[in-house]
mmCIF file of C-alpha atoms in Angstrom:
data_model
loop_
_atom_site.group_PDB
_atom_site.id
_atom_site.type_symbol
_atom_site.label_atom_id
_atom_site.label_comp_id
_atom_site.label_asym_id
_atom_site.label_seq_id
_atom_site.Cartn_x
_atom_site.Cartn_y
_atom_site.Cartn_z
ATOM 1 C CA UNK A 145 0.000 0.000 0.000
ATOM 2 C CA UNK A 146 1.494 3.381 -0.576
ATOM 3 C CA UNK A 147 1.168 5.776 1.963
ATOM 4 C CA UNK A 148 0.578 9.628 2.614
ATOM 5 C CA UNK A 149 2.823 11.779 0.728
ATOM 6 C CA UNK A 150 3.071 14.990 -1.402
ATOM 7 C CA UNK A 151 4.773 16.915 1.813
ATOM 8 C CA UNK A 152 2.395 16.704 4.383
ATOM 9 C CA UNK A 153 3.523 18.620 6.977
ATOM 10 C CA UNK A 154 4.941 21.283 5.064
ATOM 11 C CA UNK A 155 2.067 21.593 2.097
ATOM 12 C CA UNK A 156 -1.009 20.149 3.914
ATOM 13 C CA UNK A 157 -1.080 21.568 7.097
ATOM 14 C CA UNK A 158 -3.416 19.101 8.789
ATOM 15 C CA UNK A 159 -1.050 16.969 10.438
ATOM 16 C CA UNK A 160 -2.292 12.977 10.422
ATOM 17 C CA UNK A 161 -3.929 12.489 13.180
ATOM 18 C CA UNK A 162 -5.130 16.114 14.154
ATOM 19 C CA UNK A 163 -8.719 17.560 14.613
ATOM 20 C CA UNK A 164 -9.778 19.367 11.323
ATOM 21 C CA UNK A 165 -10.497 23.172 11.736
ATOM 22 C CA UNK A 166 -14.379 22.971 11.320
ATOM 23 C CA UNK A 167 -17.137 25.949 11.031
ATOM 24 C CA UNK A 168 -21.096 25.843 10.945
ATOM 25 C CA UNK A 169 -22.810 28.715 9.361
ATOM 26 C CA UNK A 170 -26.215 29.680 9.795
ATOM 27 C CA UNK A 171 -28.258 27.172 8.251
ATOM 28 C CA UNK A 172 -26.239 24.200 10.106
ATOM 29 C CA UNK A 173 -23.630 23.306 7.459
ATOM 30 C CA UNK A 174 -20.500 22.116 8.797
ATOM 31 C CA UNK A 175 -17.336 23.047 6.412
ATOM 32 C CA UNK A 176 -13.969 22.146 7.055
ATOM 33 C CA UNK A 177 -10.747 24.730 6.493
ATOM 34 C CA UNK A 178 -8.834 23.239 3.817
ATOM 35 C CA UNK A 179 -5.004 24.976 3.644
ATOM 36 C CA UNK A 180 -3.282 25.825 0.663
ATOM 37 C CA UNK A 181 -0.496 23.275 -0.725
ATOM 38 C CA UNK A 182 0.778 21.450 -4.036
ATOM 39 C CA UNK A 183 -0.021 17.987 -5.014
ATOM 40 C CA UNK A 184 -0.652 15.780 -8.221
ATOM 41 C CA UNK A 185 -3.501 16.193 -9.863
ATOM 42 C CA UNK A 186 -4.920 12.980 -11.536
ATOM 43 C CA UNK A 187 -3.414 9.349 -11.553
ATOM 44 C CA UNK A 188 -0.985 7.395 -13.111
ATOM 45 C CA UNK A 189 -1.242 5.163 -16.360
ATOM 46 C CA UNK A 190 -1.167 1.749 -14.266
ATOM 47 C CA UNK A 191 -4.045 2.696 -11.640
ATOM 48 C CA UNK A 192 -7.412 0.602 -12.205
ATOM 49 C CA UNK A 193 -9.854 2.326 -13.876
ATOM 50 C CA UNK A 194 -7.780 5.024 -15.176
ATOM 51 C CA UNK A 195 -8.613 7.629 -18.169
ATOM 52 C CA UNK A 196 -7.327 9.533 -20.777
ATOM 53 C CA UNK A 197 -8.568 12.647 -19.706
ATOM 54 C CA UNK A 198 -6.675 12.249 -16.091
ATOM 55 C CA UNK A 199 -3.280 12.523 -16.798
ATOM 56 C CA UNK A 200 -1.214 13.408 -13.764
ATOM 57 C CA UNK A 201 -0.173 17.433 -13.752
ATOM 58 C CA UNK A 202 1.416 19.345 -11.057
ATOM 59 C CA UNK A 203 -0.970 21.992 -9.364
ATOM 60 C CA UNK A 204 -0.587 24.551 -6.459
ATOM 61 C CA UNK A 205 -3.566 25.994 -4.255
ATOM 62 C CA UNK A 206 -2.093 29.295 -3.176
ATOM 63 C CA UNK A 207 -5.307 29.925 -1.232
ATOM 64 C CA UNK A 208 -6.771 28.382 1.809
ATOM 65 C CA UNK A 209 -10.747 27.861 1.727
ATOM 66 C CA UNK A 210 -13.591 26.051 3.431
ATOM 67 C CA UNK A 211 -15.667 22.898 2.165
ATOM 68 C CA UNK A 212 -18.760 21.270 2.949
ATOM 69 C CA UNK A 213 -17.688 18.505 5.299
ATOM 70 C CA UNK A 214 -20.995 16.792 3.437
ATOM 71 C CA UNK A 215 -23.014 16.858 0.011
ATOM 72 C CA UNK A 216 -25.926 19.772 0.608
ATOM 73 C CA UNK A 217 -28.558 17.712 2.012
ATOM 74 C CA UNK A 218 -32.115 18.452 1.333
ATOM 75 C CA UNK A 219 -32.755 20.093 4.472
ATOM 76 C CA UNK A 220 -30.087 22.774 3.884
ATOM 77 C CA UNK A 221 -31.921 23.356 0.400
ATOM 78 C CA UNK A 222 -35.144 23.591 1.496
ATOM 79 C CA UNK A 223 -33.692 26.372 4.158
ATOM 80 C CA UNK A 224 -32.168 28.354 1.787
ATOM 81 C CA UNK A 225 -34.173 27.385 -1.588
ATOM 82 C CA UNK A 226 -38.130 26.825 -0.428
ATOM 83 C CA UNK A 227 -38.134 24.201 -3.215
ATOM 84 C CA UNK A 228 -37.726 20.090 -3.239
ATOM 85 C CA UNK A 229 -36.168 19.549 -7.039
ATOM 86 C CA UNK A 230 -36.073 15.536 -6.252
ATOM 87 C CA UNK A 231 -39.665 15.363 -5.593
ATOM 88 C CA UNK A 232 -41.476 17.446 -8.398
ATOM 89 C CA UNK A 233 -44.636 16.355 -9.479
ATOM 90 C CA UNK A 234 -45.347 15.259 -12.995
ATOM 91 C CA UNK A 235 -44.238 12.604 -15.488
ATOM 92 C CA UNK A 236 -41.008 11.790 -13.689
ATOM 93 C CA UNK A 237 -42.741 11.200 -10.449
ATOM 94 C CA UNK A 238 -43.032 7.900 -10.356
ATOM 95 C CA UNK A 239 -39.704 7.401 -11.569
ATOM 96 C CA UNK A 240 -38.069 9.493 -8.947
ATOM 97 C CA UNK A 241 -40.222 7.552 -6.252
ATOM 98 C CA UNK A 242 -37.589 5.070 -6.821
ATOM 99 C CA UNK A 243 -34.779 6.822 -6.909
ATOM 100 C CA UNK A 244 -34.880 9.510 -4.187
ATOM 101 C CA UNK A 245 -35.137 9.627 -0.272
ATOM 102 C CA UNK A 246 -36.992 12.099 0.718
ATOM 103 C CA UNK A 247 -34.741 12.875 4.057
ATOM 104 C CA UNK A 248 -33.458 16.194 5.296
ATOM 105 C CA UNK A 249 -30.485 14.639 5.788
ATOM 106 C CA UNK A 250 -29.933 12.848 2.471
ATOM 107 C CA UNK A 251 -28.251 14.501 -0.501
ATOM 108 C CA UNK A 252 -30.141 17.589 -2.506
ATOM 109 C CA UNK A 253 -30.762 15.895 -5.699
ATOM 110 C CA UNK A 254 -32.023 16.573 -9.107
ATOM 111 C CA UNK A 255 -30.106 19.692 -8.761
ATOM 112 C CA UNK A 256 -28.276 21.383 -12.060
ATOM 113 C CA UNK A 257 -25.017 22.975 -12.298
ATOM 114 C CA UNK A 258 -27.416 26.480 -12.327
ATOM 115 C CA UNK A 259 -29.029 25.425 -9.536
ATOM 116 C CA UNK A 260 -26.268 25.108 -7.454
ATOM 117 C CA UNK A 261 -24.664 28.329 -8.409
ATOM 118 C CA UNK A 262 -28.150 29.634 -7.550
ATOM 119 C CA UNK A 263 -27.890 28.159 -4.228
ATOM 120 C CA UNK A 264 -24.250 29.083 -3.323
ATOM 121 C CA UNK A 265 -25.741 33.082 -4.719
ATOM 122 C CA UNK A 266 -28.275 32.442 -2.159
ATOM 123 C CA UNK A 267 -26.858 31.515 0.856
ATOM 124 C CA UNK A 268 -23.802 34.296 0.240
ATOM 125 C CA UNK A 269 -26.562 36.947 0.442
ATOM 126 C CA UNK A 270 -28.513 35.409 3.481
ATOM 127 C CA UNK A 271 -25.325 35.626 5.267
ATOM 128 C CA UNK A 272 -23.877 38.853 4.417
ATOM 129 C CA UNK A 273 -26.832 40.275 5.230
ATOM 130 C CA UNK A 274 -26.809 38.965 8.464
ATOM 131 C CA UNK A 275 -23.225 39.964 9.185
ATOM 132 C CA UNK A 276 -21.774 36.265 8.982
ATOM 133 C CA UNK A 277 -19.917 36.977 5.493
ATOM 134 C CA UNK A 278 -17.310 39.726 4.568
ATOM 135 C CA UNK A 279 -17.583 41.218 1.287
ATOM 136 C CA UNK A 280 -14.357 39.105 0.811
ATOM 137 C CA UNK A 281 -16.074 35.804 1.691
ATOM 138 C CA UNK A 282 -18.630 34.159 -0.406
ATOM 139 C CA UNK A 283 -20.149 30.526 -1.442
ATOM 140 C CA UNK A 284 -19.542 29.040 -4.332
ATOM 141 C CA UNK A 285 -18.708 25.188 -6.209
ATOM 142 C CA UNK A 286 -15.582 24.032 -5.688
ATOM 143 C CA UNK A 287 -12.799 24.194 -8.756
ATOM 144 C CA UNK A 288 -12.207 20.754 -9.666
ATOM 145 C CA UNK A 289 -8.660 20.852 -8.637
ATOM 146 C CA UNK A 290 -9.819 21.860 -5.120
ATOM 147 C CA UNK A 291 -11.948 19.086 -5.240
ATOM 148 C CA UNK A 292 -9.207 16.614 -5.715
ATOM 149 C CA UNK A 293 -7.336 18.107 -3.520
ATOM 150 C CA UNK A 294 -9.700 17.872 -0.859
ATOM 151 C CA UNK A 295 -10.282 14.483 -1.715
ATOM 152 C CA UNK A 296 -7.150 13.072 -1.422
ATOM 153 C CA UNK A 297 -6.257 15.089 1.797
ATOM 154 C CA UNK A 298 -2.593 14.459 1.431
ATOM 155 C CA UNK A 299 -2.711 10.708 -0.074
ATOM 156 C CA UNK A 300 -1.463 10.183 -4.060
ATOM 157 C CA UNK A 301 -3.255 5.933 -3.929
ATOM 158 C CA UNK A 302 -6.405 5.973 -6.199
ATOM 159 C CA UNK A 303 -8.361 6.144 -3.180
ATOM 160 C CA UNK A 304 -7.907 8.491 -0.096
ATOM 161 C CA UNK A 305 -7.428 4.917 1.668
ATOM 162 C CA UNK A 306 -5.764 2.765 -0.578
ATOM 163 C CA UNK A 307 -4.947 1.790 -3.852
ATOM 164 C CA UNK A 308 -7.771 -1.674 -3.323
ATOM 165 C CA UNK A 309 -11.523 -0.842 -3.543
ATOM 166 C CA UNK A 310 -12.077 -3.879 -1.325
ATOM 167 C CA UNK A 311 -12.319 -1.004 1.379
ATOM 168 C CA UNK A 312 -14.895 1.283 -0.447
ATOM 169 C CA UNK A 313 -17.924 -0.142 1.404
ATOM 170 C CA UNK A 314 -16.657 1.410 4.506
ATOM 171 C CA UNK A 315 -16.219 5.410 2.829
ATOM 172 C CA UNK A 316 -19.036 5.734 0.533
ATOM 173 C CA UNK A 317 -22.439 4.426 -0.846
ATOM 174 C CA UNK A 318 -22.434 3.148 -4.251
ATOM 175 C CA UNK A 319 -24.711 1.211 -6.561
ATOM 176 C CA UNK A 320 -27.723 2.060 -4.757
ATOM 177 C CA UNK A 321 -30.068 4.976 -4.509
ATOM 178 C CA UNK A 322 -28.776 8.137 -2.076
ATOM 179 C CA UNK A 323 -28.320 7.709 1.121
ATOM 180 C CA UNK A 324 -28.063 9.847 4.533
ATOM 181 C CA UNK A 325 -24.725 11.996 4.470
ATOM 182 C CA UNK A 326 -22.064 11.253 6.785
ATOM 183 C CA UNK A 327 -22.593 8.261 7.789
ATOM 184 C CA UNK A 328 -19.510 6.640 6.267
ATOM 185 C CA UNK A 329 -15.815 7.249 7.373
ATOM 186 C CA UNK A 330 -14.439 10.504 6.609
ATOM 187 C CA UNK A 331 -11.541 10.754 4.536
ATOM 188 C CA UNK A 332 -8.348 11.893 6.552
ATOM 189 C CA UNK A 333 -9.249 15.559 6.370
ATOM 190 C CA UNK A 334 -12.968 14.969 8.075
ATOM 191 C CA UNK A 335 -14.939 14.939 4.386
ATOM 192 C CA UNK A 336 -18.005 12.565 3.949
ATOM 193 C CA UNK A 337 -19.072 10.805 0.904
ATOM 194 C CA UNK A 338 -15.998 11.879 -1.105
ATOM 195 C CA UNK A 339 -15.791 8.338 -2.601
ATOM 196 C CA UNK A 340 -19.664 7.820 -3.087
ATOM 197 C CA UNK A 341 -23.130 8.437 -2.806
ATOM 198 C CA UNK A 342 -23.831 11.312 -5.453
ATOM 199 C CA UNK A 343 -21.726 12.776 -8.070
ATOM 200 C CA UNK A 344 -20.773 16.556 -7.271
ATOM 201 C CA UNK A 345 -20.823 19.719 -9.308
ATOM 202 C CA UNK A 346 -17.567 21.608 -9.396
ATOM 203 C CA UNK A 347 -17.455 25.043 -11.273
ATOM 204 C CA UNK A 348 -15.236 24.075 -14.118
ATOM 205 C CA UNK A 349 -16.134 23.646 -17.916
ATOM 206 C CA UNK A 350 -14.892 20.284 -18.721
ATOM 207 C CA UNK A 351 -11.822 19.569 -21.410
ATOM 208 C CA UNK A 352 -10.525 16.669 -22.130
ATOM 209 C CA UNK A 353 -6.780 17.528 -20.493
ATOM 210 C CA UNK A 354 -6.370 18.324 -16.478
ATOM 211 C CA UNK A 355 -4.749 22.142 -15.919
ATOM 212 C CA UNK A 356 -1.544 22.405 -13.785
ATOM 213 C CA UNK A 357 -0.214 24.932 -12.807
ATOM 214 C CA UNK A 358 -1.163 27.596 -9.848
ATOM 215 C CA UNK A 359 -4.798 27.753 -9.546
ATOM 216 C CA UNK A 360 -5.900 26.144 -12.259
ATOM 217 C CA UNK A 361 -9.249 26.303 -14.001
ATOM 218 C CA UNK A 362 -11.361 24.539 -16.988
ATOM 219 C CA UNK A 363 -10.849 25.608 -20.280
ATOM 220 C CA UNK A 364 -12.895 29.156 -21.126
ATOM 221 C CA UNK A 365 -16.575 28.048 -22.549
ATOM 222 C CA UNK A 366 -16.600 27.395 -26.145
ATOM 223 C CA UNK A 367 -17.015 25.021 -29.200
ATOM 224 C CA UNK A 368 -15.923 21.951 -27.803
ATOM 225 C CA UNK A 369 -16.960 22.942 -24.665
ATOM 226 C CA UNK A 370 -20.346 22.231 -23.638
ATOM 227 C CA UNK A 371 -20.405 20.489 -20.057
ATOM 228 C CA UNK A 372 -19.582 21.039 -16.494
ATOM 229 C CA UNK A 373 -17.392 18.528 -14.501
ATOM 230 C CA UNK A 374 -18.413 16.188 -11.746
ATOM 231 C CA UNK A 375 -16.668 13.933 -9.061
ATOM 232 C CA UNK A 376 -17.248 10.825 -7.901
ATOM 233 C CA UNK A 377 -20.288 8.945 -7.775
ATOM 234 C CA UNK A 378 -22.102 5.514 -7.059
ATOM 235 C CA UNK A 379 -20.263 3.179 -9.183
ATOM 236 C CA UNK A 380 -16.851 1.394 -8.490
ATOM 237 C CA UNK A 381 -14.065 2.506 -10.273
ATOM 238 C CA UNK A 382 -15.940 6.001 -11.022
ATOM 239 C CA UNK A 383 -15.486 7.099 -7.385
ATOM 240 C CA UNK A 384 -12.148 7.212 -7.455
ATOM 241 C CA UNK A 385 -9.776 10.837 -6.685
ATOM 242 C CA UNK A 386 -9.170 11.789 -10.125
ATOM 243 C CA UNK A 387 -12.096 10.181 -12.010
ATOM 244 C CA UNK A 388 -14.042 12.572 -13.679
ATOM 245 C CA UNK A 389 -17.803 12.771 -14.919
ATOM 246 C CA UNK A 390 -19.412 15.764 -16.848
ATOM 247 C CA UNK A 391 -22.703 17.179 -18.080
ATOM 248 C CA UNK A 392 -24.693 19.513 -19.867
ATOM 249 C CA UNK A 393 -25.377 22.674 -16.659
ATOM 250 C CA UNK A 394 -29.038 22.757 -17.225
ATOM 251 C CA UNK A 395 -28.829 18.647 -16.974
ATOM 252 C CA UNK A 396 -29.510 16.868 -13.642
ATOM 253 C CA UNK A 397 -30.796 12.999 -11.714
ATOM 254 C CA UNK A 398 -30.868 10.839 -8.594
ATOM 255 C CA UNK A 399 -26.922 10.820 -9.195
ATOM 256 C CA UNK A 400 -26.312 14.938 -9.536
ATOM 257 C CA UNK A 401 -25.705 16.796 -6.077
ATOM 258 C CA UNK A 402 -22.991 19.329 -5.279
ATOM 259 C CA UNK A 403 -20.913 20.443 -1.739
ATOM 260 C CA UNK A 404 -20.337 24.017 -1.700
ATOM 261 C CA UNK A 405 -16.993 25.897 -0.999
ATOM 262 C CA UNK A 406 -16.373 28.882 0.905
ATOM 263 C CA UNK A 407 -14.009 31.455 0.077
ATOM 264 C CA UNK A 408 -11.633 32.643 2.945
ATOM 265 C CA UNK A 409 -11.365 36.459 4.236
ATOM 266 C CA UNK A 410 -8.906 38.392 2.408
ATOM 267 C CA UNK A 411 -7.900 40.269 5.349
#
């Protein structure tokens, strides 16, 4: 088994072991400080289940933020939203009777890439507002580097545990329906459900070639250009660090939620 690398104690600043730094804002979300740091993006040639589109780059975070120590469960939409996008009525009804849990602690599903860049708009003027968010701070989705880089909290094996999936029962749901958030092991920065249970938005258009660099991004939109990227998911293989989904922004399912970021204070 290979083991934690990529500079931990100098890059990560979590040391193993320790108590992530963890907030709750006002609507009950819990979101965990991630630090700045450098680390490989994507995975090598030989890992199981690997793609074309995640060949390994080099990427620095130069800035530290917050994120969602769970997917967005439907409670926390409801609070912020009014709405319940998994259970609409109509055609699809009966088809999302089998699909969706209606829980206020399961995963907000049925949600687009707009909707959740509604939501994050939402919440960041709720709370500055109330006085709980600088002008410097807001909500938003994740970059996909960040959200490799939260997922692997300091680890380069295909999994934040291990290289083997015969462990992924025991960190995320998969090939099943959503379930309630958090109630498989964190990864070793305090993150539920990075390795399954829905796939998440991140803010990135997709390409078929991972940025390096400092603070990367996705490619600017255009022809060629058409979808938003995803992480993990319900299905083996699909749930690992650096696999990658995408889909259209207006598109959504059982599978689609998102966990929201939050940028840190400038001052």
């Amino acid at each position: 088994m290979r083991a934690v690398a990529l500079g931990m104690v100098l890059l990560c600043g979590i040391a193993q072991g320790a108590e992530p730094k963890t907030v709750t804002n006002t609507i009950g979300m819990k979101l965990i400080q991630i630090p700045a740091g450098t680390f490989t993006m994507g995975s090598r040639s030989d890992e199981q289940g690997h793609s074309s589109d995640e060949g390994q780059v080099k990427v620095t975070l130069t800035k530290p933020f917050r994120l969602g120590k769970t997917e967005v469960t439907q409670g926390q939409w409801k609070k912020v939203m009014g709405t319940e996008p998994w259970a609409t009525e109509g055609l699809d009804k009966l088809r999302k009777v089998r699909d969706v849990r209606a829980d206020k602690d399961c995963p907000a599903t049925y949600v687009s890439w707009a909707d959740a860049r509604q939501f994050c708009d939402k919440l960041t003027e709720l709370e500055r507002k109330i006085g709980k968010l600088t002008d410097s701070e807001e909500y938003r989705l994740p970059t996909e580097a960040e959200w490799e880089y939260a997922c692997r909290a300091g680890t380069e094996t295909a999994y934040s545990f291990a290289d083997d999936a015969k462990q992924l029962g025991d960190y995320g749901w998969f090939e099943a329906h959503p379930h309630k958030v958090g109630t498989k092991k964190p990864n070793p920065w305090g993150l539920h459900d990075m390795h399954g249970n829905v796939s998440e938005w991140c803010s990135d258009w997709h390409s078929g070639e991972l940025r390096g660099g400092t603070d990367p991004v996705g490619p600017e939109f255009g022809p060629g250009h058409p979808s938003r990227v995803y992480r993990a998911g319900r299905s083996p293989g699909r749930n690992r660090s650096a696999a990658r989904g995408s889909g259209v922004p207006s598109g959504s399912g059982d599978y689609l939620g998102f966990r929201v970021a939050r940028s840190q204070s400038a001052q």
